[in-house]
XYZ file of N, CA and C in Angstrom:
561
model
N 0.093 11.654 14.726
C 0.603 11.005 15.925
C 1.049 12.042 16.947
N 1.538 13.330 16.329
C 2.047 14.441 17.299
C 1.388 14.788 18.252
N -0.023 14.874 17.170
C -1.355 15.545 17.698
C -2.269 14.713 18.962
N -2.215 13.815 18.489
C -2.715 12.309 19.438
C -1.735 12.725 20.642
N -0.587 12.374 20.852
C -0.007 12.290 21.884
C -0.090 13.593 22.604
N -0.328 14.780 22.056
C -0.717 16.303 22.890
C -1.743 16.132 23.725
N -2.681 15.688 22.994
C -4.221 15.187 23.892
C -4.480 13.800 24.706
N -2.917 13.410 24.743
C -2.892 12.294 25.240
C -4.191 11.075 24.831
N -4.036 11.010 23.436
C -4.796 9.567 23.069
C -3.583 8.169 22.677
N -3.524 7.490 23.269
C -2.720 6.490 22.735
C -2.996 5.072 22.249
N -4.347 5.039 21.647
C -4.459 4.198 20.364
C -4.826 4.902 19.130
N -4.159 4.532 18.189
C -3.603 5.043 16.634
C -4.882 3.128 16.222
N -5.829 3.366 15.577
C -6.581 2.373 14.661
C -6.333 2.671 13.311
N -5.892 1.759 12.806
C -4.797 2.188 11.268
C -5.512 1.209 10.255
N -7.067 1.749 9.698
C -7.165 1.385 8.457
C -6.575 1.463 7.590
N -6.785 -0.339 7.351
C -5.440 0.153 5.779
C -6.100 -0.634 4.542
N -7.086 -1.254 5.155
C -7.867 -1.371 3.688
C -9.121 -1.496 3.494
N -9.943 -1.441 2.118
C -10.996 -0.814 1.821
C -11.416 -0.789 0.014
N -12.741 -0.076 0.073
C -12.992 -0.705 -1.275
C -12.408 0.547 -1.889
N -11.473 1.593 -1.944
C -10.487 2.343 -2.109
C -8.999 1.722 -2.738
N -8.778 1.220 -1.700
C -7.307 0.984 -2.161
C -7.055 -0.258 -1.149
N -6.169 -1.140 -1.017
C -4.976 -1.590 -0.249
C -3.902 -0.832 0.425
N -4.000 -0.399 1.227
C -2.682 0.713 1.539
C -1.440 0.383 2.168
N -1.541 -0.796 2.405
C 0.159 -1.981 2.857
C 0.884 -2.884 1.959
N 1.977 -2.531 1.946
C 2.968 -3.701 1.303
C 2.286 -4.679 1.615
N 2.128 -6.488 0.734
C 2.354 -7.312 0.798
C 3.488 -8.036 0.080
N 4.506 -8.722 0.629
C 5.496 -9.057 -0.126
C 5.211 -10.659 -0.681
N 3.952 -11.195 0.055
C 3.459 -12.101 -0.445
C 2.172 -11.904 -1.405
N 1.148 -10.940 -1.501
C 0.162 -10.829 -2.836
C 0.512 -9.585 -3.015
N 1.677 -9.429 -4.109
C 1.915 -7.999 -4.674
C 0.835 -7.255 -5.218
N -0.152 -7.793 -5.945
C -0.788 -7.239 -6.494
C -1.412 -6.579 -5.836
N -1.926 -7.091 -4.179
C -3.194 -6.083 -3.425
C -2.283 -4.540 -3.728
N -0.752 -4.318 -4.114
C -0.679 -2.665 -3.764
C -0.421 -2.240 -5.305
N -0.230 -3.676 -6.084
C 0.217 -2.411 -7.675
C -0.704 -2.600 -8.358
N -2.134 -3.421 -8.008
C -3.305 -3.531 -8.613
C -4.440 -2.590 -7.614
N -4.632 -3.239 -6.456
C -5.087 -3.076 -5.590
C -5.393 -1.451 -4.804
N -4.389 -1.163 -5.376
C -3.576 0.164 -4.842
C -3.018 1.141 -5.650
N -3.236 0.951 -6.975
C -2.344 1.532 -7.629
C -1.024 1.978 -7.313
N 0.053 1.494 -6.518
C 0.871 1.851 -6.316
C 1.452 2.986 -4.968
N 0.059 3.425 -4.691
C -0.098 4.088 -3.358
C -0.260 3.512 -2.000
N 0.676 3.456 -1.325
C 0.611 2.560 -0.248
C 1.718 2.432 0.102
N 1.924 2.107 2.006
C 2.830 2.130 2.816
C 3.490 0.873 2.698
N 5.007 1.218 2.156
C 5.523 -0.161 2.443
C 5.749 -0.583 3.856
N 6.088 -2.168 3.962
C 6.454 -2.864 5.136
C 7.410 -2.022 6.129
N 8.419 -1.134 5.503
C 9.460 -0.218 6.206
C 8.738 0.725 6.577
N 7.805 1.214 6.131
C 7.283 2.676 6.260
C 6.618 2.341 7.572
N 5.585 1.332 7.690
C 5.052 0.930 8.786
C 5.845 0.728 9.881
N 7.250 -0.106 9.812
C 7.948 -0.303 10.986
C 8.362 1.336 11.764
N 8.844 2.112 10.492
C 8.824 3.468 11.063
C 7.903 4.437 11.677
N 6.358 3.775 11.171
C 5.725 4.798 11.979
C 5.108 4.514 13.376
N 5.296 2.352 13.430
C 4.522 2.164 14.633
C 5.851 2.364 15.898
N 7.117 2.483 15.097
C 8.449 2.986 16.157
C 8.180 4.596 16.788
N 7.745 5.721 15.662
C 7.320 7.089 16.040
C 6.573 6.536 17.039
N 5.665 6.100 16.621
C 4.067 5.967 17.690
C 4.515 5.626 19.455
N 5.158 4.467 18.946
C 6.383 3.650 19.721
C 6.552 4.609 21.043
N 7.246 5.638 20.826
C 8.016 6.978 21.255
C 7.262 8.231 21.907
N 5.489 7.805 21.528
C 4.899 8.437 22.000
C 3.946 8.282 22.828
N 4.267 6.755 23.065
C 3.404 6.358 23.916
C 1.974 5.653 23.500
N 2.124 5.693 21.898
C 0.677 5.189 21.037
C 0.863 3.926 20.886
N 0.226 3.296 20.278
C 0.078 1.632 20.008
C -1.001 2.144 18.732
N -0.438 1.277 17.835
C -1.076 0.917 16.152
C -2.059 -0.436 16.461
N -3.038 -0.573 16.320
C -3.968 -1.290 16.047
C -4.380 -1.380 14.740
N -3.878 -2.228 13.875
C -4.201 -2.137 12.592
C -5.882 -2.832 12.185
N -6.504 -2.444 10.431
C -7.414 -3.048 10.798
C -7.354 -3.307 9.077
N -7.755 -4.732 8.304
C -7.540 -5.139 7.389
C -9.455 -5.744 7.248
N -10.558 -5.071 6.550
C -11.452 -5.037 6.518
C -11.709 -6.157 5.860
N -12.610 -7.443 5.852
C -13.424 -8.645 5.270
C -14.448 -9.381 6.219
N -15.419 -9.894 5.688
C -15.614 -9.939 4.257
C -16.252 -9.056 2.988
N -16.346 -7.757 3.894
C -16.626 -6.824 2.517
C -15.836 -5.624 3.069
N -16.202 -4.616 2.063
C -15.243 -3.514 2.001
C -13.767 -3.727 1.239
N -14.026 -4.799 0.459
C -12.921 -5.283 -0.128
C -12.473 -5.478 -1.264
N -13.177 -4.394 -2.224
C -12.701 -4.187 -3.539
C -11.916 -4.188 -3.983
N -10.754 -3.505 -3.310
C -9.530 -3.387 -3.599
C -8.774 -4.693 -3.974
N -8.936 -5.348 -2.764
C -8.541 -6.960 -2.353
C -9.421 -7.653 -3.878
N -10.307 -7.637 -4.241
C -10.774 -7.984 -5.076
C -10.092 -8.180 -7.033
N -10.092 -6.453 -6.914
C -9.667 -6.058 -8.143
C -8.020 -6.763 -8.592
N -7.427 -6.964 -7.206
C -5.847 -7.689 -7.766
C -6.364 -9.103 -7.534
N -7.008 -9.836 -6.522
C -7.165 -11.025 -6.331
C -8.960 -11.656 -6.768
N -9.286 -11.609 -8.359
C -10.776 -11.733 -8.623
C -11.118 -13.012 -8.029
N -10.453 -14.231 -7.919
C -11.057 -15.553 -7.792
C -11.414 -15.481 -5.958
N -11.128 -14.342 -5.299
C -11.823 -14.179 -3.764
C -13.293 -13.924 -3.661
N -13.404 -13.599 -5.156
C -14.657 -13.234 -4.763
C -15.796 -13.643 -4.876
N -17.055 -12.966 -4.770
C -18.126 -13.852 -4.470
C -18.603 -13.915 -5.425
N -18.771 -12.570 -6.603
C -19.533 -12.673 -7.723
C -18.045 -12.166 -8.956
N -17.782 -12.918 -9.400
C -17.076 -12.353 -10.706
C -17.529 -11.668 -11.626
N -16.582 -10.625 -11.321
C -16.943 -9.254 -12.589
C -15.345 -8.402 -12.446
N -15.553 -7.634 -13.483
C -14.688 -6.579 -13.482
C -14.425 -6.009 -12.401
N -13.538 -6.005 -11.163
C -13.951 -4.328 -10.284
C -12.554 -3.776 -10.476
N -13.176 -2.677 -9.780
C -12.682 -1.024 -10.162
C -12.659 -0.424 -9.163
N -11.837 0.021 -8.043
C -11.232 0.730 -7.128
C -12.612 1.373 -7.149
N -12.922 1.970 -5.949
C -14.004 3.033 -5.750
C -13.474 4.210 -5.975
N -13.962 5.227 -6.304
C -13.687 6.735 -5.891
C -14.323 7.378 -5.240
N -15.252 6.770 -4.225
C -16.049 7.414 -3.376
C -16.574 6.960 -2.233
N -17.151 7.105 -1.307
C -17.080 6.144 -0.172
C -18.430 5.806 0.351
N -18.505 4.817 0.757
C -19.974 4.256 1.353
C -20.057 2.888 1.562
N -21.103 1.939 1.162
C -21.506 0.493 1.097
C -21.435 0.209 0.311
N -20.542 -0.619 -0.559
C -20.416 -1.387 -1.447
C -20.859 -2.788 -1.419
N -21.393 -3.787 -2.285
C -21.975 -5.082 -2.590
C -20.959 -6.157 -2.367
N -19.707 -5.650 -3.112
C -18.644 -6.966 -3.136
C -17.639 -7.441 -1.874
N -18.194 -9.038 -1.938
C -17.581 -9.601 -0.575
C -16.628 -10.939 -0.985
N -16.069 -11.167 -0.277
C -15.553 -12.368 -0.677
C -16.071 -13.666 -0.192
N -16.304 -14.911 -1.306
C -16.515 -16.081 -0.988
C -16.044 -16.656 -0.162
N -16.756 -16.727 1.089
C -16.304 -17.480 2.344
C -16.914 -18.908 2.316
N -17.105 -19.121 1.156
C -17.426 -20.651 1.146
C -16.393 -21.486 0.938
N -15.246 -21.068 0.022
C -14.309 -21.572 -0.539
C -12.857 -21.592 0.399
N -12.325 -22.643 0.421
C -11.500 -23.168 1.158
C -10.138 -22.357 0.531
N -9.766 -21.687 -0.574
C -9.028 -21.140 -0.568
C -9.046 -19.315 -0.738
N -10.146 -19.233 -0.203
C -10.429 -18.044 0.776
C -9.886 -17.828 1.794
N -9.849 -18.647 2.596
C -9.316 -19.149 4.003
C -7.696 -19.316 3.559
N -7.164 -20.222 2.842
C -6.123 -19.964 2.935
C -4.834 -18.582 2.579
N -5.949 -18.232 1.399
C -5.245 -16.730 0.906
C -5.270 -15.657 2.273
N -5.885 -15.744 3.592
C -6.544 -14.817 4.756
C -5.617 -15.407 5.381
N -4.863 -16.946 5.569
C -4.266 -17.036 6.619
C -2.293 -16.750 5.930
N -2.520 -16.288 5.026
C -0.951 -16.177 4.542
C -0.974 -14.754 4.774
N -2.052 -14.089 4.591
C -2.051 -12.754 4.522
C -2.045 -12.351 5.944
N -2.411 -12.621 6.806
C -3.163 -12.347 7.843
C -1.667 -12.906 8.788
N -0.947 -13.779 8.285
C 0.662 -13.851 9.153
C 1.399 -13.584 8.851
N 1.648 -12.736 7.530
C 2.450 -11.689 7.200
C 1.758 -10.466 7.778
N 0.975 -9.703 7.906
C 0.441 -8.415 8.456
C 0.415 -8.596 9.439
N 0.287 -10.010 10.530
C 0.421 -9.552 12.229
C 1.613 -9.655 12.497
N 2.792 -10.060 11.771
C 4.310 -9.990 12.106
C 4.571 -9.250 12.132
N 3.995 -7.611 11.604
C 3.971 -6.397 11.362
C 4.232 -5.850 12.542
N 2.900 -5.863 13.364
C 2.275 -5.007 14.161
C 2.517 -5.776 15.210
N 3.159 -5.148 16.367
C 3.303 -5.501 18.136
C 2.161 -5.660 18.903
N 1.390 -4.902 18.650
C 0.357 -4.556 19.004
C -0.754 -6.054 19.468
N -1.454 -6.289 20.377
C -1.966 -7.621 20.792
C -3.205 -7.517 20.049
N -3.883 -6.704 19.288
C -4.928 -6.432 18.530
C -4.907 -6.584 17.576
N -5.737 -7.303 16.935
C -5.881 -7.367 15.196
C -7.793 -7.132 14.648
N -7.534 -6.112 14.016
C -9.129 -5.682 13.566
C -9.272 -6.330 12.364
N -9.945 -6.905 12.372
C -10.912 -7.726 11.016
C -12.020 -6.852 10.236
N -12.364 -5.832 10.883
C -13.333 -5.317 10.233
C -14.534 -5.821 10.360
N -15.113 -6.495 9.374
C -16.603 -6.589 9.135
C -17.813 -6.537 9.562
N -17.640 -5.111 9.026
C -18.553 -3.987 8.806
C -19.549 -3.898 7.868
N -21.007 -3.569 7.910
C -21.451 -3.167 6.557
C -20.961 -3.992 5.201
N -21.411 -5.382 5.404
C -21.405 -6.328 4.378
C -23.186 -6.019 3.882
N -23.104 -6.365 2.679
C -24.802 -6.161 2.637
C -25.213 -7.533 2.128
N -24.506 -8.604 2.013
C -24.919 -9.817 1.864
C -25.358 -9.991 0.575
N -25.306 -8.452 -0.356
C -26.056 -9.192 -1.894
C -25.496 -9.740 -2.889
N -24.102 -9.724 -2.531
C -23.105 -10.728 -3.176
C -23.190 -12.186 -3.065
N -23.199 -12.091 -2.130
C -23.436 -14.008 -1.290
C -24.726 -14.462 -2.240
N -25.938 -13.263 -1.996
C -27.241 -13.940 -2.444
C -27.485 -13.706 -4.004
N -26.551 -13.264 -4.793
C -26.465 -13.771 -5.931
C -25.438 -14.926 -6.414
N -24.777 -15.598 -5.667
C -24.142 -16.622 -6.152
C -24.676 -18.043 -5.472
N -25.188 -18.176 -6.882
C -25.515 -19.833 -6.285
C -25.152 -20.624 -5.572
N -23.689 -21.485 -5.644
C -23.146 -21.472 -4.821
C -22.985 -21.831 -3.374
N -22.923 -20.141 -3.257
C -23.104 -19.833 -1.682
C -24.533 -20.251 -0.944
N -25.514 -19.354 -2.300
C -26.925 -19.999 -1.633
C -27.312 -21.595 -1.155
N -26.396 -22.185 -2.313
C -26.760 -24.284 -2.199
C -25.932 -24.343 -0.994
N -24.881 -23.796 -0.271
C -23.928 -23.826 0.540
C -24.443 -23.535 2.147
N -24.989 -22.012 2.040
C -25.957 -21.911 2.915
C -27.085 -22.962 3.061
N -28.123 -23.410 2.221
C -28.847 -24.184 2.800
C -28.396 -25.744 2.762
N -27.749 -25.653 2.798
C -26.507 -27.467 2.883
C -26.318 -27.170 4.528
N -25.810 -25.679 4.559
C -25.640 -25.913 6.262
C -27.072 -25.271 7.167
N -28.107 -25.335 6.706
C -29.427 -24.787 7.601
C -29.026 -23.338 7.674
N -28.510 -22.489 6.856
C -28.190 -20.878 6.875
C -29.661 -20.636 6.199
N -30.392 -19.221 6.479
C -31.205 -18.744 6.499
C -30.847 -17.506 5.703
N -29.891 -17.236 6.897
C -29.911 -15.387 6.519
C -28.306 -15.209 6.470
N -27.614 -14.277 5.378
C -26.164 -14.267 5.526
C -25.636 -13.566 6.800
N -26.234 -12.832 7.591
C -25.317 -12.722 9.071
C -24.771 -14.289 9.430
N -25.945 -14.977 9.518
C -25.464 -16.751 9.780
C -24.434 -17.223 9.042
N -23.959 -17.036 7.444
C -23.005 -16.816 6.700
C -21.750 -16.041 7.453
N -21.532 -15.046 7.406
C -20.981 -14.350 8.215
C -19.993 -14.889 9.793
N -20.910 -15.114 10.176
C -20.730 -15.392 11.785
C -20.076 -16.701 11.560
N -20.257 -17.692 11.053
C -19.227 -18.807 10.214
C -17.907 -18.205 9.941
N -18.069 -17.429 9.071
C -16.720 -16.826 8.200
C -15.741 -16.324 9.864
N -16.910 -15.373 10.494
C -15.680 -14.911 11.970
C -15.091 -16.126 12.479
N -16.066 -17.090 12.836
C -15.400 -17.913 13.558
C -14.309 -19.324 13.316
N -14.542 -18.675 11.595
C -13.559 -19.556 10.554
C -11.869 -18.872 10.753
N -12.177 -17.105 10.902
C -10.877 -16.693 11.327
C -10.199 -16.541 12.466
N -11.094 -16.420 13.477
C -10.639 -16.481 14.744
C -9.496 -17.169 14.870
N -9.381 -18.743 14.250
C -8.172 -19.429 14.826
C -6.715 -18.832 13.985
N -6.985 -18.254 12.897
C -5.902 -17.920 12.013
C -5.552 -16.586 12.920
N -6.225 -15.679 13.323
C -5.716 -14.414 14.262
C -5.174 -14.997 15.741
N -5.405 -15.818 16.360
C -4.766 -16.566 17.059
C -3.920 -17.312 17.373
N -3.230 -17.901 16.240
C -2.444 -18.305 15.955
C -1.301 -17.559 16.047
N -1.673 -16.602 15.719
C -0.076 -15.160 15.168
C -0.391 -14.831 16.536
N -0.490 -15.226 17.602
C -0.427 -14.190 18.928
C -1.054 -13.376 18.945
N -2.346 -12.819 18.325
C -3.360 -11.583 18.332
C -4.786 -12.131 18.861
N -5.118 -11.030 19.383
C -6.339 -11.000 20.209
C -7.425 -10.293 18.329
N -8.423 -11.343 18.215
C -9.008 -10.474 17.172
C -10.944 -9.617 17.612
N -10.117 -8.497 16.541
C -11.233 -7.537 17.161
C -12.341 -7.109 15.525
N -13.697 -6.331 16.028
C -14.203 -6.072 14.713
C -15.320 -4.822 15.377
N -16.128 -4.831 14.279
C -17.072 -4.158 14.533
C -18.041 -4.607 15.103
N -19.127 -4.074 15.283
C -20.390 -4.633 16.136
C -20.974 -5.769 15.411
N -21.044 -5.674 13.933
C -21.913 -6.760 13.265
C -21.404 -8.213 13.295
N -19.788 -8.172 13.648
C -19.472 -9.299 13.497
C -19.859 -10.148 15.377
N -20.734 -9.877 16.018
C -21.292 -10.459 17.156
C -22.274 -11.263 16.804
């Protein structure tokens, strides 16, 4: 943040999760940080303290909480999110991973909107990043499921999947007073 503010940059984009770890307190799904996370990760205080530094320097925290993939982490403490049940296991390395969460299921949506208004109470900031990024859809297209689900609604291809799921969250990031933001794929 020191460094940022020397070169005068003042947005701080604060990934904090990934098929790595969880890296935020939740005081509502503990597990995303003592499963999720092994225990590594910024509590709720730590954050108030650093978006106050930032605060001071003229930065703004834009946080960004990655789905529907990139979400192993989220996975490994919370298995019934997901699309294909199996074991997972924190990554130790970084790239494209397969596992996404079932955005078919109605308590998908609700586990995203408890989560998702505890983490924007967080952050001041009028931005909320969703992520989704580099889903590769081969989760979706191994669960049946999703596939009878998709063609129940004339889905073809999982971007069409997808683009559902954004516009399933939109109203939950709106709700909390945030403007929601992502990557290119989610257009």
């Amino acid at each position: 943040l020191d460094a940022m503010a020397a070169v005068k940059l003042n947005v701080f984009h604060m990934h904090l999760t990934e098929d790595q770890m969880f890296g935020i307190e939740s005081k509502v799904y503990p597990r995303l940080t003592t499963v999720g996370a092994e225990g590594n990760f910024y509590t709720q205080e730590n954050i108030k303290e650093i978006i106050a530094y930032a605060d001071q320097r003229g930065i703004r925290i834009v946080p960004e909480f990655d789905v529907p993939g990139h979400c192993t982490a989220m996975l490994k403490a919370y298995p019934q999110l997901a699309a294909v049940p199996r074991d997972y296991e924190l990554q130790r390395y970084y790239g494209v991973f397969d596992p996404a969460l079932d955005v078919t299921k109605p308590y998908t949506y609700a586990f995203l909107d408890t989560l998702f208004t505890e983490m924007t109470a967080l952050f001041p900031d009028e931005y909320f990043h969703i992520g989704g990024d580099e889903n590769t859809g081969k989760d979706w297209d191994r669960n049946p499921a999703i596939k009878a689900y998709m063609q129940q609604k004339g889905m073809t291809t999982y971007r069409q999947l997808e683009t559902e799921f954004i516009s399933r969250l939109l109203p939950i990031i709106k709700k909390n007073g945030k403007k929601m933001m992502g990557w290119d794929e989610i257009l």
